[in-house]
PDB file of C-alpha atoms in Angstrom:
ATOM      1  CA  ASN A   1      84.378 -11.993   4.284  1.00  0.00           C
ATOM      2  CA  GLU A   2      84.715  -8.529   5.842  1.00  0.00           C
ATOM      3  CA  MET A   3      85.121  -9.733   9.415  1.00  0.00           C
ATOM      4  CA  ASP A   4      88.443 -10.078  11.222  1.00  0.00           C
ATOM      5  CA  ARG A   5      89.489 -12.962  13.441  1.00  0.00           C
ATOM      6  CA  GLU A   6      89.338 -10.637  16.469  1.00  0.00           C
ATOM      7  CA  ASP A   7      85.746  -9.598  15.774  1.00  0.00           C
ATOM      8  CA  LYS A   8      83.007 -11.148  17.850  1.00  0.00           C
ATOM      9  CA  VAL A   9      79.767 -12.506  16.439  1.00  0.00           C
ATOM     10  CA  GLY A  10      76.617 -13.960  17.921  1.00  0.00           C
ATOM     11  CA  VAL A  11      73.418 -15.162  16.305  1.00  0.00           C
ATOM     12  CA  ILE A  12      69.991 -15.366  17.908  1.00  0.00           C
ATOM     13  CA  ALA A  13      67.273 -17.367  16.181  1.00  0.00           C
ATOM     14  CA  PHE A  14      63.723 -16.425  17.100  1.00  0.00           C
ATOM     15  CA  TYR A  15      60.265 -17.722  16.446  1.00  0.00           C
ATOM     16  CA  SER A  16      57.775 -17.602  19.303  1.00  0.00           C
ATOM     17  CA  ALA A  17      60.872 -17.820  21.573  1.00  0.00           C
ATOM     18  CA  ALA A  18      64.470 -16.665  21.192  1.00  0.00           C
ATOM     19  CA  GLN A  19      67.602 -18.786  21.545  1.00  0.00           C
ATOM     20  CA  TRP A  20      71.290 -18.432  20.796  1.00  0.00           C
ATOM     21  CA  ALA A  21      72.242 -20.279  17.602  1.00  0.00           C
ATOM     22  CA  VAL A  22      75.787 -18.979  18.049  1.00  0.00           C
ATOM     23  CA  GLU A  23      76.828 -17.681  21.467  1.00  0.00           C
ATOM     24  CA  LEU A  24      78.719 -14.398  21.294  1.00  0.00           C
ATOM     25  CA  GLU A  25      82.298 -15.398  20.535  1.00  0.00           C
ATOM     26  CA  GLU A  26      85.470 -14.221  18.858  1.00  0.00           C
ATOM     27  CA  ILE A  27      85.599 -15.445  15.283  1.00  0.00           C
ATOM     28  CA  GLY A  28      89.191 -16.655  15.481  1.00  0.00           C
ATOM     29  CA  SER A  29      89.313 -19.898  13.523  1.00  0.00           C
ATOM     30  CA  ASN A  30      85.616 -20.633  14.191  1.00  0.00           C
ATOM     31  CA  MET A  31      84.092 -19.216  10.995  1.00  0.00           C
ATOM     32  CA  GLU A  32      83.211 -22.625   9.574  1.00  0.00           C
ATOM     33  CA  SER A  33      81.449 -23.752  12.763  1.00  0.00           C
ATOM     34  CA  ILE A  34      79.653 -20.388  12.965  1.00  0.00           C
ATOM     35  CA  GLU A  35      78.436 -20.743   9.373  1.00  0.00           C
ATOM     36  CA  ASN A  36      77.351 -24.328  10.054  1.00  0.00           C
ATOM     37  CA  ALA A  37      75.375 -23.251  13.124  1.00  0.00           C
ATOM     38  CA  ILE A  38      73.648 -20.512  11.134  1.00  0.00           C
ATOM     39  CA  GLY A  39      72.845 -23.059   8.434  1.00  0.00           C
ATOM     40  CA  THR A  40      70.903 -25.155  10.955  1.00  0.00           C
ATOM     41  CA  ILE A  41      68.369 -22.401  11.651  1.00  0.00           C
ATOM     42  CA  GLN A  42      64.975 -23.557  10.427  1.00  0.00           C
ATOM     43  CA  ALA A  43      61.794 -21.642   9.769  1.00  0.00           C
ATOM     44  CA  GLY A  44      59.419 -21.907  12.676  1.00  0.00           C
ATOM     45  CA  GLY A  45      56.104 -20.560  13.841  1.00  0.00           C
ATOM     46  CA  GLY A  46      55.602 -17.070  15.164  1.00  0.00           C
ATOM     47  CA  THR A  47      57.717 -13.957  15.052  1.00  0.00           C
ATOM     48  CA  SER A  48      58.531 -12.518  18.460  1.00  0.00           C
ATOM     49  CA  ILE A  49      61.215  -9.885  17.949  1.00  0.00           C
ATOM     50  CA  LEU A  50      61.229  -8.175  21.336  1.00  0.00           C
ATOM     51  CA  PRO A  51      62.688 -11.036  23.446  1.00  0.00           C
ATOM     52  CA  ALA A  52      65.447 -11.649  20.873  1.00  0.00           C
ATOM     53  CA  LEU A  53      66.276  -7.958  20.664  1.00  0.00           C
ATOM     54  CA  ARG A  54      66.353  -7.759  24.465  1.00  0.00           C
ATOM     55  CA  MET A  55      68.752 -10.749  24.620  1.00  0.00           C
ATOM     56  CA  ALA A  56      71.080  -9.147  22.084  1.00  0.00           C
ATOM     57  CA  CYS A  57      71.058  -5.740  23.772  1.00  0.00           C
ATOM     58  CA  THR A  58      71.706  -7.247  27.206  1.00  0.00           C
ATOM     59  CA  LYS A  59      74.680  -9.236  25.920  1.00  0.00           C
ATOM     60  CA  LEU A  60      76.156  -6.300  23.990  1.00  0.00           C
ATOM     61  CA  ALA A  61      75.722  -3.900  26.915  1.00  0.00           C
ATOM     62  CA  ASP A  62      78.109  -6.135  28.892  1.00  0.00           C
ATOM     63  CA  THR A  63      80.861  -6.178  26.248  1.00  0.00           C
ATOM     64  CA  ASP A  64      83.722  -3.719  25.961  1.00  0.00           C
ATOM     65  CA  SER A  65      83.897  -3.582  22.166  1.00  0.00           C
ATOM     66  CA  LYS A  66      84.214  -0.242  20.443  1.00  0.00           C
ATOM     67  CA  LEU A  67      81.328  -1.021  18.096  1.00  0.00           C
ATOM     68  CA  LYS A  68      78.197  -2.838  19.207  1.00  0.00           C
ATOM     69  CA  HIS A  69      75.911  -3.497  16.258  1.00  0.00           C
ATOM     70  CA  ILE A  70      72.818  -5.638  15.790  1.00  0.00           C
ATOM     71  CA  ILE A  71      71.406  -6.744  12.449  1.00  0.00           C
ATOM     72  CA  LEU A  72      67.768  -7.790  12.815  1.00  0.00           C
ATOM     73  CA  LEU A  73      66.413  -9.933   9.985  1.00  0.00           C
ATOM     74  CA  THR A  74      62.798 -11.047   9.731  1.00  0.00           C
ATOM     75  CA  ASP A  75      60.167 -12.007   7.200  1.00  0.00           C
ATOM     76  CA  GLY A  76      57.152 -11.739   9.490  1.00  0.00           C
ATOM     77  CA  GLN A  77      54.946  -9.647  11.733  1.00  0.00           C
ATOM     78  CA  ALA A  78      55.758  -9.189  15.415  1.00  0.00           C
ATOM     79  CA  GLU A  79      54.486  -7.512  18.553  1.00  0.00           C
ATOM     80  CA  THR A  80      54.276  -3.761  18.005  1.00  0.00           C
ATOM     81  CA  ASP A  81      54.572  -2.481  21.594  1.00  0.00           C
ATOM     82  CA  GLY A  82      57.375  -2.442  24.114  1.00  0.00           C
ATOM     83  CA  TYR A  83      60.311  -1.239  22.008  1.00  0.00           C
ATOM     84  CA  SER A  84      60.705   2.376  23.184  1.00  0.00           C
ATOM     85  CA  ASN A  85      62.491   1.744  26.480  1.00  0.00           C
ATOM     86  CA  LEU A  86      64.663  -1.005  25.017  1.00  0.00           C
ATOM     87  CA  LEU A  87      65.752   1.171  22.095  1.00  0.00           C
ATOM     88  CA  ARG A  88      66.454   4.117  24.415  1.00  0.00           C
ATOM     89  CA  GLN A  89      68.613   1.873  26.610  1.00  0.00           C
ATOM     90  CA  ALA A  90      70.403   0.499  23.533  1.00  0.00           C
ATOM     91  CA  ARG A  91      71.290   4.050  22.467  1.00  0.00           C
ATOM     92  CA  GLU A  92      72.580   4.821  25.972  1.00  0.00           C
ATOM     93  CA  ASP A  93      74.702   1.644  25.855  1.00  0.00           C
ATOM     94  CA  GLY A  94      76.190   2.637  22.480  1.00  0.00           C
ATOM     95  CA  ILE A  95      74.381  -0.112  20.557  1.00  0.00           C
ATOM     96  CA  THR A  96      73.209   0.465  16.990  1.00  0.00           C
ATOM     97  CA  ILE A  97      70.537  -1.615  15.277  1.00  0.00           C
ATOM     98  CA  SER A  98      69.987  -2.133  11.565  1.00  0.00           C
ATOM     99  CA  THR A  99      67.009  -4.063  10.242  1.00  0.00           C
ATOM    100  CA  ILE A 100      66.260  -6.143   7.171  1.00  0.00           C
ATOM    101  CA  ALA A 101      62.693  -6.839   6.068  1.00  0.00           C
ATOM    102  CA  VAL A 102      62.482  -9.845   3.770  1.00  0.00           C
ATOM    103  CA  GLY A 103      59.445 -10.267   1.551  1.00  0.00           C
ATOM    104  CA  GLN A 104      56.009  -8.685   1.455  1.00  0.00           C
ATOM    105  CA  ALA A 105      54.846 -10.192   4.767  1.00  0.00           C
ATOM    106  CA  ALA A 106      57.529  -8.402   6.819  1.00  0.00           C
ATOM    107  CA  ASP A 107      56.391  -5.587   9.094  1.00  0.00           C
ATOM    108  CA  THR A 108      58.232  -2.814   7.268  1.00  0.00           C
ATOM    109  CA  ASN A 109      56.844  -0.009   9.452  1.00  0.00           C
ATOM    110  CA  LEU A 110      58.082  -1.660  12.652  1.00  0.00           C
ATOM    111  CA  LEU A 111      61.483  -2.460  11.168  1.00  0.00           C
ATOM    112  CA  GLN A 112      61.918   1.099   9.879  1.00  0.00           C
ATOM    113  CA  TYR A 113      61.052   2.389  13.359  1.00  0.00           C
ATOM    114  CA  ILE A 114      63.557   0.049  15.057  1.00  0.00           C
ATOM    115  CA  ALA A 115      66.331   1.034  12.623  1.00  0.00           C
ATOM    116  CA  GLU A 116      65.615   4.744  13.026  1.00  0.00           C
ATOM    117  CA  GLU A 117      65.424   4.643  16.832  1.00  0.00           C
ATOM    118  CA  GLY A 118      68.372   2.235  16.904  1.00  0.00           C
ATOM    119  CA  ARG A 119      70.495   4.661  14.870  1.00  0.00           C
ATOM    120  CA  GLY A 120      71.051   2.023  12.209  1.00  0.00           C
ATOM    121  CA  ARG A 121      69.890   1.424   8.668  1.00  0.00           C
ATOM    122  CA  TYR A 122      66.745  -0.185   7.264  1.00  0.00           C
ATOM    123  CA  TYR A 123      66.768  -2.494   4.247  1.00  0.00           C
ATOM    124  CA  PHE A 124      64.031  -4.211   2.299  1.00  0.00           C
ATOM    125  CA  ALA A 125      64.918  -7.401   0.455  1.00  0.00           C
ATOM    126  CA  ASP A 126      62.229  -8.691  -1.881  1.00  0.00           C
ATOM    127  CA  ARG A 127      64.108 -11.980  -2.122  1.00  0.00           C
ATOM    128  CA  TYR A 128      66.520 -13.933   0.054  1.00  0.00           C
ATOM    129  CA  SER A 129      69.225 -13.806  -2.605  1.00  0.00           C
ATOM    130  CA  ARG A 130      69.825 -10.123  -1.708  1.00  0.00           C
ATOM    131  CA  LEU A 131      70.795 -10.957   1.889  1.00  0.00           C
ATOM    132  CA  PRO A 132      74.517 -11.614   1.311  1.00  0.00           C
ATOM    133  CA  GLU A 133      74.851  -8.239  -0.427  1.00  0.00           C
ATOM    134  CA  ILE A 134      73.142  -6.459   2.479  1.00  0.00           C
ATOM    135  CA  PHE A 135      75.178  -8.283   5.132  1.00  0.00           C
ATOM    136  CA  VAL A 136      78.444  -7.479   3.313  1.00  0.00           C
ATOM    137  CA  TYR A 137      77.472  -3.805   3.143  1.00  0.00           C
ATOM    138  CA  GLU A 138      76.590  -3.699   6.847  1.00  0.00           C
ATOM    139  CA  THR A 139      79.782  -5.566   7.770  1.00  0.00           C
ATOM    140  CA  THR A 140      81.868  -3.185   5.654  1.00  0.00           C
ATOM    141  CA  ILE A 141      80.417  -0.199   7.459  1.00  0.00           C
ATOM    142  CA  ALA A 142      81.004  -1.840  10.845  1.00  0.00           C
ATOM    143  CA  ALA A 143      84.542  -2.903   9.868  1.00  0.00           C
ATOM    144  CA  ARG A 144      85.639   0.725   9.890  1.00  0.00           C
ATOM    145  CA  THR A 145      86.147   0.212  13.605  1.00  0.00           C
ATOM    146  CA  ILE A 146      89.029  -2.101  14.484  1.00  0.00           C
ATOM    147  CA  SER A 147      87.423  -4.137  17.283  1.00  0.00           C
ATOM    148  CA  THR A 148      83.807  -4.922  16.605  1.00  0.00           C
ATOM    149  CA  THR A 149      81.028  -6.984  18.065  1.00  0.00           C
ATOM    150  CA  ARG A 150      77.960  -7.922  16.069  1.00  0.00           C
ATOM    151  CA  ILE A 151      74.929  -9.969  16.886  1.00  0.00           C
ATOM    152  CA  SER A 152      72.647 -10.997  14.082  1.00  0.00           C
ATOM    153  CA  ILE A 153      69.109 -11.864  14.977  1.00  0.00           C
ATOM    154  CA  LEU A 154      67.665 -14.207  12.418  1.00  0.00           C
ATOM    155  CA  ARG A 155      64.060 -15.277  12.021  1.00  0.00           C
ATOM    156  CA  ARG A 156      65.118 -17.778   9.403  1.00  0.00           C
ATOM    157  CA  LEU A 157      67.903 -18.196   6.946  1.00  0.00           C
ATOM    158  CA  ILE A 158      67.128 -19.841   3.644  1.00  0.00           C
ATOM    159  CA  ARG A 159      69.880 -20.507   1.168  1.00  0.00           C
ATOM    160  CA  ARG A 160      68.741 -20.293  -2.408  1.00  0.00           C
ATOM    161  CA  LYS A 161      70.791 -20.845  -5.502  1.00  0.00           C
TER     162      LYS A 161
END
């Protein structure tokens, strides 16, 4: 685990609507409850990225953390319009956005665009088993700053052995 107790984390699950699976909070001694909440995220219908991304950016814009970073994970297709202004505002608010496309059905062009305009990194994972490796890498990069805030936006999380 590359995150410190003082770091903040939030998780937004999204399908056709977005909702907080884990409200933005300091990790402290809450890691087990955070992991349990993430584990309850189920696959659902639809992939609407924009509302979830807007929720994350709004929340991060109001925090005073030195690093404000979003990791967007999806395995589906989403709306393709409406990102420009949001991504411009995110840059102005000091928010970076990295994206992870999982599987062949993911909209890789959109996710590459979001990562580029969000001044983050784009990843493609052909299988869910690569996700821990990607998240550790992203967390390691973010951990270079002492006080960090991260929000992960998850379409679905599937644990495979």
